Amino acid sequence: MSAPRRPSDPSGLERYYVLTGGRSGPGGSASSLDVATLVVSRSDPVPGMQHEHEEIIRRCREPLSVAELGAHLGLPFNILAVLLSDLLDGGRVEARDPIPAHDAGRGPDLALLEEVLSGLERL
């Protein structure tokens, strides 16, 4: 005889389905997210908020990339993007590009690098 089947593991696909309300990808403001996008909280968690939303808000008090956030929470990118979409639409977090698009091809700011070098020399 085979062993009786146990209920499915809540950390599997069923958990992701529940977390996202059945959505498979982000919409609206979160559709342009990538792993290098920085996320910053704009509010504090509120009572009754979904646990994962609370965790995102807590962890993003300082800017945190989507990749880092996913690693901390143990969530795949597409699931995290759906959760971030909820928070972005509600104005609870802000998404920032790590390098503004208009500066992407320019390279580093030479004045800033000179200031850093000067500060290092004074050490």
PDB file of C-alpha atoms in Angstrom:
ATOM      1  CA  MET A   1       0.000   0.000   0.000  1.00  0.00           C
ATOM      2  CA  SER A   2       1.176   3.487  -0.670  1.00  0.00           C
ATOM      3  CA  ALA A   3       1.391   6.175   1.968  1.00  0.00           C
ATOM      4  CA  PRO A   4      -1.576   8.523   2.205  1.00  0.00           C
ATOM      5  CA  ARG A   5      -1.139  11.757   0.311  1.00  0.00           C
ATOM      6  CA  ARG A   6      -0.508  14.825   2.390  1.00  0.00           C
ATOM      7  CA  PRO A   7      -2.091  18.153   1.602  1.00  0.00           C
ATOM      8  CA  SER A   8      -0.069  20.151  -0.876  1.00  0.00           C
ATOM      9  CA  ASP A   9       2.815  22.242   0.391  1.00  0.00           C
ATOM     10  CA  PRO A  10       1.716  25.856   1.007  1.00  0.00           C
ATOM     11  CA  SER A  11       5.093  27.139  -0.190  1.00  0.00           C
ATOM     12  CA  GLY A  12       4.509  25.903  -3.741  1.00  0.00           C
ATOM     13  CA  LEU A  13       2.557  27.221  -6.674  1.00  0.00           C
ATOM     14  CA  GLU A  14      -0.654  27.373  -4.672  1.00  0.00           C
ATOM     15  CA  ARG A  15       0.954  29.897  -2.330  1.00  0.00           C
ATOM     16  CA  TYR A  16       1.969  32.117  -5.257  1.00  0.00           C
ATOM     17  CA  TYR A  17      -1.534  31.911  -6.682  1.00  0.00           C
ATOM     18  CA  VAL A  18      -2.990  33.042  -3.364  1.00  0.00           C
ATOM     19  CA  LEU A  19      -0.389  35.817  -2.893  1.00  0.00           C
ATOM     20  CA  THR A  20      -1.157  37.346  -6.274  1.00  0.00           C
ATOM     21  CA  GLY A  21      -4.882  36.698  -6.345  1.00  0.00           C
ATOM     22  CA  GLY A  22      -4.399  34.557  -9.434  1.00  0.00           C
ATOM     23  CA  ARG A  23      -2.540  37.227 -11.416  1.00  0.00           C
ATOM     24  CA  SER A  24       0.459  36.009 -13.381  1.00  0.00           C
ATOM     25  CA  GLY A  25       2.163  39.310 -14.101  1.00  0.00           C
ATOM     26  CA  PRO A  26       2.182  42.958 -13.119  1.00  0.00           C
ATOM     27  CA  GLY A  27       0.119  45.563 -14.825  1.00  0.00           C
ATOM     28  CA  GLY A  28       0.092  49.316 -15.040  1.00  0.00           C
ATOM     29  CA  SER A  29       2.964  51.119 -13.356  1.00  0.00           C
ATOM     30  CA  ALA A  30       4.874  47.929 -12.541  1.00  0.00           C
ATOM     31  CA  SER A  31       5.121  46.667 -16.126  1.00  0.00           C
ATOM     32  CA  SER A  32       8.470  48.454 -16.569  1.00  0.00           C
ATOM     33  CA  LEU A  33      10.097  46.962 -13.461  1.00  0.00           C
ATOM     34  CA  ASP A  34      13.349  45.083 -13.847  1.00  0.00           C
ATOM     35  CA  VAL A  35      15.751  43.503 -11.365  1.00  0.00           C
ATOM     36  CA  ALA A  36      17.829  46.703 -11.070  1.00  0.00           C
ATOM     37  CA  THR A  37      14.875  48.977 -10.292  1.00  0.00           C
ATOM     38  CA  LEU A  38      15.156  50.517  -6.834  1.00  0.00           C
ATOM     39  CA  VAL A  39      12.116  50.417  -4.561  1.00  0.00           C
ATOM     40  CA  VAL A  40      11.556  52.862  -1.684  1.00  0.00           C
ATOM     41  CA  SER A  41       8.687  52.947   0.822  1.00  0.00           C
ATOM     42  CA  ARG A  42       6.511  56.045   0.852  1.00  0.00           C
ATOM     43  CA  SER A  43       4.355  55.019   3.834  1.00  0.00           C
ATOM     44  CA  ASP A  44       4.226  52.711   6.822  1.00  0.00           C
ATOM     45  CA  PRO A  45       2.388  49.375   6.843  1.00  0.00           C
ATOM     46  CA  VAL A  46      -1.248  49.572   7.876  1.00  0.00           C
ATOM     47  CA  PRO A  47      -3.193  47.053   9.970  1.00  0.00           C
ATOM     48  CA  GLY A  48      -4.807  44.313   7.919  1.00  0.00           C
ATOM     49  CA  MET A  49      -2.329  44.623   5.079  1.00  0.00           C
ATOM     50  CA  GLN A  50      -1.155  41.421   3.397  1.00  0.00           C
ATOM     51  CA  HIS A  51       1.981  40.132   5.172  1.00  0.00           C
ATOM     52  CA  GLU A  52       4.162  40.259   2.047  1.00  0.00           C
ATOM     53  CA  HIS A  53       3.122  43.854   1.369  1.00  0.00           C
ATOM     54  CA  GLU A  54       4.087  44.743   4.941  1.00  0.00           C
ATOM     55  CA  GLU A  55       7.478  43.090   4.504  1.00  0.00           C
ATOM     56  CA  ILE A  56       8.148  44.963   1.277  1.00  0.00           C
ATOM     57  CA  ILE A  57       7.322  48.290   2.927  1.00  0.00           C
ATOM     58  CA  ARG A  58       9.477  47.512   5.965  1.00  0.00           C
ATOM     59  CA  ARG A  59      12.486  46.359   3.966  1.00  0.00           C
ATOM     60  CA  CYS A  60      12.333  49.272   1.535  1.00  0.00           C
ATOM     61  CA  ARG A  61      12.684  52.093   4.039  1.00  0.00           C
ATOM     62  CA  GLU A  62      16.058  52.519   2.336  1.00  0.00           C
ATOM     63  CA  PRO A  63      16.264  51.970  -1.446  1.00  0.00           C
ATOM     64  CA  LEU A  64      16.480  48.284  -2.312  1.00  0.00           C
ATOM     65  CA  SER A  65      16.677  46.714  -5.766  1.00  0.00           C
ATOM     66  CA  VAL A  66      13.959  44.371  -6.939  1.00  0.00           C
ATOM     67  CA  ALA A  67      16.577  41.593  -7.139  1.00  0.00           C
ATOM     68  CA  GLU A  68      17.658  42.117  -3.518  1.00  0.00           C
ATOM     69  CA  LEU A  69      14.064  42.329  -2.351  1.00  0.00           C
ATOM     70  CA  GLY A  70      13.207  39.084  -4.130  1.00  0.00           C
ATOM     71  CA  ALA A  71      16.174  37.357  -2.504  1.00  0.00           C
ATOM     72  CA  HIS A  72      15.204  38.591   0.973  1.00  0.00           C
ATOM     73  CA  LEU A  73      11.597  37.498   0.561  1.00  0.00           C
ATOM     74  CA  GLY A  74      12.332  34.290  -1.337  1.00  0.00           C
ATOM     75  CA  LEU A  75       9.942  35.223  -4.143  1.00  0.00           C
ATOM     76  CA  PRO A  76      10.354  34.857  -7.913  1.00  0.00           C
ATOM     77  CA  PHE A  77      10.500  38.071  -9.948  1.00  0.00           C
ATOM     78  CA  ASN A  78       7.046  37.786 -11.526  1.00  0.00           C
ATOM     79  CA  ILE A  79       5.335  37.190  -8.162  1.00  0.00           C
ATOM     80  CA  LEU A  80       7.210  40.080  -6.539  1.00  0.00           C
ATOM     81  CA  ALA A  81       6.360  42.332  -9.501  1.00  0.00           C
ATOM     82  CA  VAL A  82       2.635  41.654  -8.960  1.00  0.00           C
ATOM     83  CA  LEU A  83       2.936  42.549  -5.268  1.00  0.00           C
ATOM     84  CA  LEU A  84       4.943  45.676  -6.109  1.00  0.00           C
ATOM     85  CA  SER A  85       2.283  46.632  -8.640  1.00  0.00           C
ATOM     86  CA  ASP A  86      -0.306  46.670  -5.849  1.00  0.00           C
ATOM     87  CA  LEU A  87       1.904  48.893  -3.699  1.00  0.00           C
ATOM     88  CA  LEU A  88       2.860  51.206  -6.574  1.00  0.00           C
ATOM     89  CA  ASP A  89      -0.769  51.677  -7.574  1.00  0.00           C
ATOM     90  CA  GLY A  90      -1.640  52.461  -3.951  1.00  0.00           C
ATOM     91  CA  GLY A  91       1.186  55.004  -3.641  1.00  0.00           C
ATOM     92  CA  ARG A  92       2.817  53.016  -0.831  1.00  0.00           C
ATOM     93  CA  VAL A  93       6.158  52.532  -2.615  1.00  0.00           C
ATOM     94  CA  GLU A  94       8.080  54.345  -5.309  1.00  0.00           C
ATOM     95  CA  ALA A  95      10.103  52.696  -8.082  1.00  0.00           C
ATOM     96  CA  ARG A  96      13.269  54.437  -9.268  1.00  0.00           C
ATOM     97  CA  ASP A  97      15.510  53.621 -12.181  1.00  0.00           C
ATOM     98  CA  PRO A  98      19.058  53.102 -10.896  1.00  0.00           C
ATOM     99  CA  ILE A  99      20.474  55.235 -13.743  1.00  0.00           C
ATOM    100  CA  PRO A 100      18.194  57.832 -15.302  1.00  0.00           C
ATOM    101  CA  ALA A 101      17.648  57.029 -18.978  1.00  0.00           C
ATOM    102  CA  HIS A 102      18.953  60.409 -20.145  1.00  0.00           C
ATOM    103  CA  ASP A 103      22.277  59.803 -18.319  1.00  0.00           C
ATOM    104  CA  ALA A 104      22.745  56.150 -19.256  1.00  0.00           C
ATOM    105  CA  GLY A 105      25.329  56.709 -22.004  1.00  0.00           C
ATOM    106  CA  ARG A 106      27.256  59.539 -20.357  1.00  0.00           C
ATOM    107  CA  GLY A 107      29.311  57.612 -17.861  1.00  0.00           C
ATOM    108  CA  PRO A 108      30.182  58.693 -14.322  1.00  0.00           C
ATOM    109  CA  ASP A 109      30.044  62.315 -13.197  1.00  0.00           C
ATOM    110  CA  LEU A 110      33.670  63.521 -13.287  1.00  0.00           C
ATOM    111  CA  ALA A 111      33.132  66.234 -10.658  1.00  0.00           C
ATOM    112  CA  LEU A 112      31.784  63.624  -8.237  1.00  0.00           C
ATOM    113  CA  LEU A 113      34.706  61.287  -8.921  1.00  0.00           C
ATOM    114  CA  GLU A 114      37.178  64.132  -8.300  1.00  0.00           C
ATOM    115  CA  GLU A 115      35.516  64.896  -4.964  1.00  0.00           C
ATOM    116  CA  VAL A 116      35.714  61.239  -3.949  1.00  0.00           C
ATOM    117  CA  LEU A 117      39.381  61.062  -4.959  1.00  0.00           C
ATOM    118  CA  SER A 118      40.128  64.250  -3.022  1.00  0.00           C
ATOM    119  CA  GLY A 119      38.392  62.844   0.046  1.00  0.00           C
ATOM    120  CA  LEU A 120      40.342  59.586  -0.189  1.00  0.00           C
ATOM    121  CA  GLU A 121      43.611  61.463  -0.473  1.00  0.00           C
ATOM    122  CA  ARG A 122      42.826  63.345   2.752  1.00  0.00           C
ATOM    123  CA  LEU A 123      42.429  60.079   4.666  1.00  0.00           C
TER     124      LEU A 123
END
